[in-house]
Structure formats: C-alpha cells, structure tokens
PDB file of C-alpha atoms in Angstrom:
ATOM      1  CA  MET A   1       0.000   0.000   0.000  1.00  0.00           C
ATOM      2  CA  VAL A   2       1.297   3.461  -0.881  1.00  0.00           C
ATOM      3  CA  ILE A   3       0.214   6.635   0.923  1.00  0.00           C
ATOM      4  CA  ASP A   4       1.675  10.042   0.029  1.00  0.00           C
ATOM      5  CA  GLY A   5       4.205   8.308  -2.211  1.00  0.00           C
ATOM      6  CA  LYS A   6       5.552   6.109   0.598  1.00  0.00           C
ATOM      7  CA  GLN A   7       5.345   2.312   0.677  1.00  0.00           C
ATOM      8  CA  LEU A   8       3.860   1.225   3.999  1.00  0.00           C
ATOM      9  CA  PRO A   9       5.380  -1.808   5.730  1.00  0.00           C
ATOM     10  CA  LYS A  10       3.319  -5.001   5.857  1.00  0.00           C
ATOM     11  CA  VAL A  11       2.200  -6.294   9.256  1.00  0.00           C
ATOM     12  CA  VAL A  12       0.712  -9.695  10.042  1.00  0.00           C
ATOM     13  CA  HIS A  13      -1.395  -9.720  13.219  1.00  0.00           C
ATOM     14  CA  VAL A  14      -1.758 -13.085  14.976  1.00  0.00           C
ATOM     15  CA  HIS A  15      -4.517 -13.322  17.599  1.00  0.00           C
ATOM     16  CA  PHE A  16      -4.715 -16.543  19.618  1.00  0.00           C
ATOM     17  CA  ILE A  17      -8.396 -17.185  20.324  1.00  0.00           C
ATOM     18  CA  HIS A  18      -7.800 -19.112  23.549  1.00  0.00           C
ATOM     19  CA  GLY A  19      -5.707 -16.927  25.833  1.00  0.00           C
ATOM     20  CA  HIS A  20      -6.329 -13.759  23.818  1.00  0.00           C
ATOM     21  CA  ALA A  21      -2.618 -13.200  23.107  1.00  0.00           C
ATOM     22  CA  ASN A  22      -1.667 -10.915  20.207  1.00  0.00           C
ATOM     23  CA  TYR A  23       1.566 -10.884  18.190  1.00  0.00           C
ATOM     24  CA  TYR A  24       2.676  -8.770  15.236  1.00  0.00           C
ATOM     25  CA  PHE A  25       5.091  -9.879  12.518  1.00  0.00           C
ATOM     26  CA  GLY A  26       6.595  -8.481   9.335  1.00  0.00           C
ATOM     27  CA  SER A  27       6.058 -11.690   7.349  1.00  0.00           C
ATOM     28  CA  VAL A  28       4.342 -15.066   7.397  1.00  0.00           C
ATOM     29  CA  HIS A  29       7.766 -16.726   7.587  1.00  0.00           C
ATOM     30  CA  ALA A  30       8.525 -14.861  10.828  1.00  0.00           C
ATOM     31  CA  ILE A  31       5.399 -16.360  12.439  1.00  0.00           C
ATOM     32  CA  PHE A  32       6.809 -19.848  11.945  1.00  0.00           C
ATOM     33  CA  LYS A  33      10.149 -18.865  13.472  1.00  0.00           C
ATOM     34  CA  LYS A  34       8.298 -18.284  16.767  1.00  0.00           C
ATOM     35  CA  PHE A  35       5.373 -20.727  16.564  1.00  0.00           C
ATOM     36  CA  SER A  36       4.982 -24.303  15.331  1.00  0.00           C
ATOM     37  CA  ILE A  37       2.508 -25.613  12.767  1.00  0.00           C
ATOM     38  CA  ASP A  38       0.569 -27.135  15.687  1.00  0.00           C
ATOM     39  CA  ASP A  39       0.415 -23.739  17.446  1.00  0.00           C
ATOM     40  CA  ILE A  40      -0.981 -22.008  14.342  1.00  0.00           C
ATOM     41  CA  GLY A  41      -3.069 -24.878  12.978  1.00  0.00           C
ATOM     42  CA  CYS A  42      -1.779 -24.770   9.397  1.00  0.00           C
ATOM     43  CA  CYS A  43       1.493 -24.811   7.469  1.00  0.00           C
ATOM     44  CA  GLU A  44       3.405 -21.782   6.210  1.00  0.00           C
ATOM     45  CA  GLY A  45       2.504 -22.379   2.551  1.00  0.00           C
ATOM     46  CA  HIS A  46      -1.222 -22.549   3.245  1.00  0.00           C
ATOM     47  CA  LEU A  47      -1.104 -19.403   5.371  1.00  0.00           C
ATOM     48  CA  ARG A  48       0.956 -17.533   2.758  1.00  0.00           C
ATOM     49  CA  ALA A  49      -1.634 -18.408   0.081  1.00  0.00           C
ATOM     50  CA  SER A  50      -4.509 -17.385   2.373  1.00  0.00           C
ATOM     51  CA  LEU A  51      -2.929 -13.999   3.112  1.00  0.00           C
ATOM     52  CA  SER A  52      -1.971 -13.048  -0.438  1.00  0.00           C
ATOM     53  CA  THR A  53      -3.664  -9.621  -0.491  1.00  0.00           C
ATOM     54  CA  ASP A  54      -4.043  -6.656   1.864  1.00  0.00           C
ATOM     55  CA  GLY A  55      -6.879  -7.128   4.320  1.00  0.00           C
ATOM     56  CA  SER A  56      -6.801 -10.924   3.951  1.00  0.00           C
ATOM     57  CA  LYS A  57      -7.840 -12.954   6.983  1.00  0.00           C
ATOM     58  CA  TYR A  58      -7.257 -16.532   8.101  1.00  0.00           C
ATOM     59  CA  LEU A  59      -9.393 -18.051  10.852  1.00  0.00           C
ATOM     60  CA  ASN A  60      -9.436 -21.463  12.481  1.00  0.00           C
ATOM     61  CA  ASP A  61     -10.229 -22.705  15.995  1.00  0.00           C
ATOM     62  CA  LYS A  62      -6.794 -21.566  17.272  1.00  0.00           C
ATOM     63  CA  VAL A  63      -6.009 -18.230  15.621  1.00  0.00           C
ATOM     64  CA  LEU A  64      -7.261 -15.237  13.694  1.00  0.00           C
ATOM     65  CA  ILE A  65      -4.535 -13.850  11.431  1.00  0.00           C
ATOM     66  CA  ILE A  66      -4.909 -10.595   9.502  1.00  0.00           C
ATOM     67  CA  ARG A  67      -2.563  -9.091   6.923  1.00  0.00           C
ATOM     68  CA  SER A  68      -2.482  -5.293   6.852  1.00  0.00           C
ATOM     69  CA  HIS A  69      -0.074  -2.360   6.752  1.00  0.00           C
ATOM     70  CA  LEU A  70       1.572  -0.386   9.496  1.00  0.00           C
ATOM     71  CA  LEU A  71       0.401   3.225   9.453  1.00  0.00           C
ATOM     72  CA  ARG A  72       2.984   5.718  10.646  1.00  0.00           C
TER      73      ARG A  72
END
C-alpha cells in the first residue's frame, strides 16, 4: 500500500483465540520462526496463500490472522 508516495510496511497480526494473546510480525515466515505448525493450525505455505492480499484474513479454531499495513 502506498500513501503520500511512501510504501507502507506489511504487518501480520496473529490473535490466539484461547488466551487472547496478540503478536505482530513483518512476514508469514517470521510467524513460523516463533510458533509451530501445531500452534498455528496450518502450514506456512497454506497461510501464505490465504494472506496473499491486503486485508486478507485466516481463521481457524486456534487463531485469527490478519494481513495489513503499518500506518505511521
């Protein structure tokens, strides 16, 4: 996303449904450096495909993950 001629950095918000913990990452790959496939409930490739566009969401019984941009 570009605002005022500046490219905004991507942010991937991970919300764990049970425990209500929130984490923010710069990429899908970074999520899997911290959490396992069992923690997230899907593999990196599936999540990357699900979050291919801005505003994309992924939901299962463990997490809600939203791809957006960081507004500065």
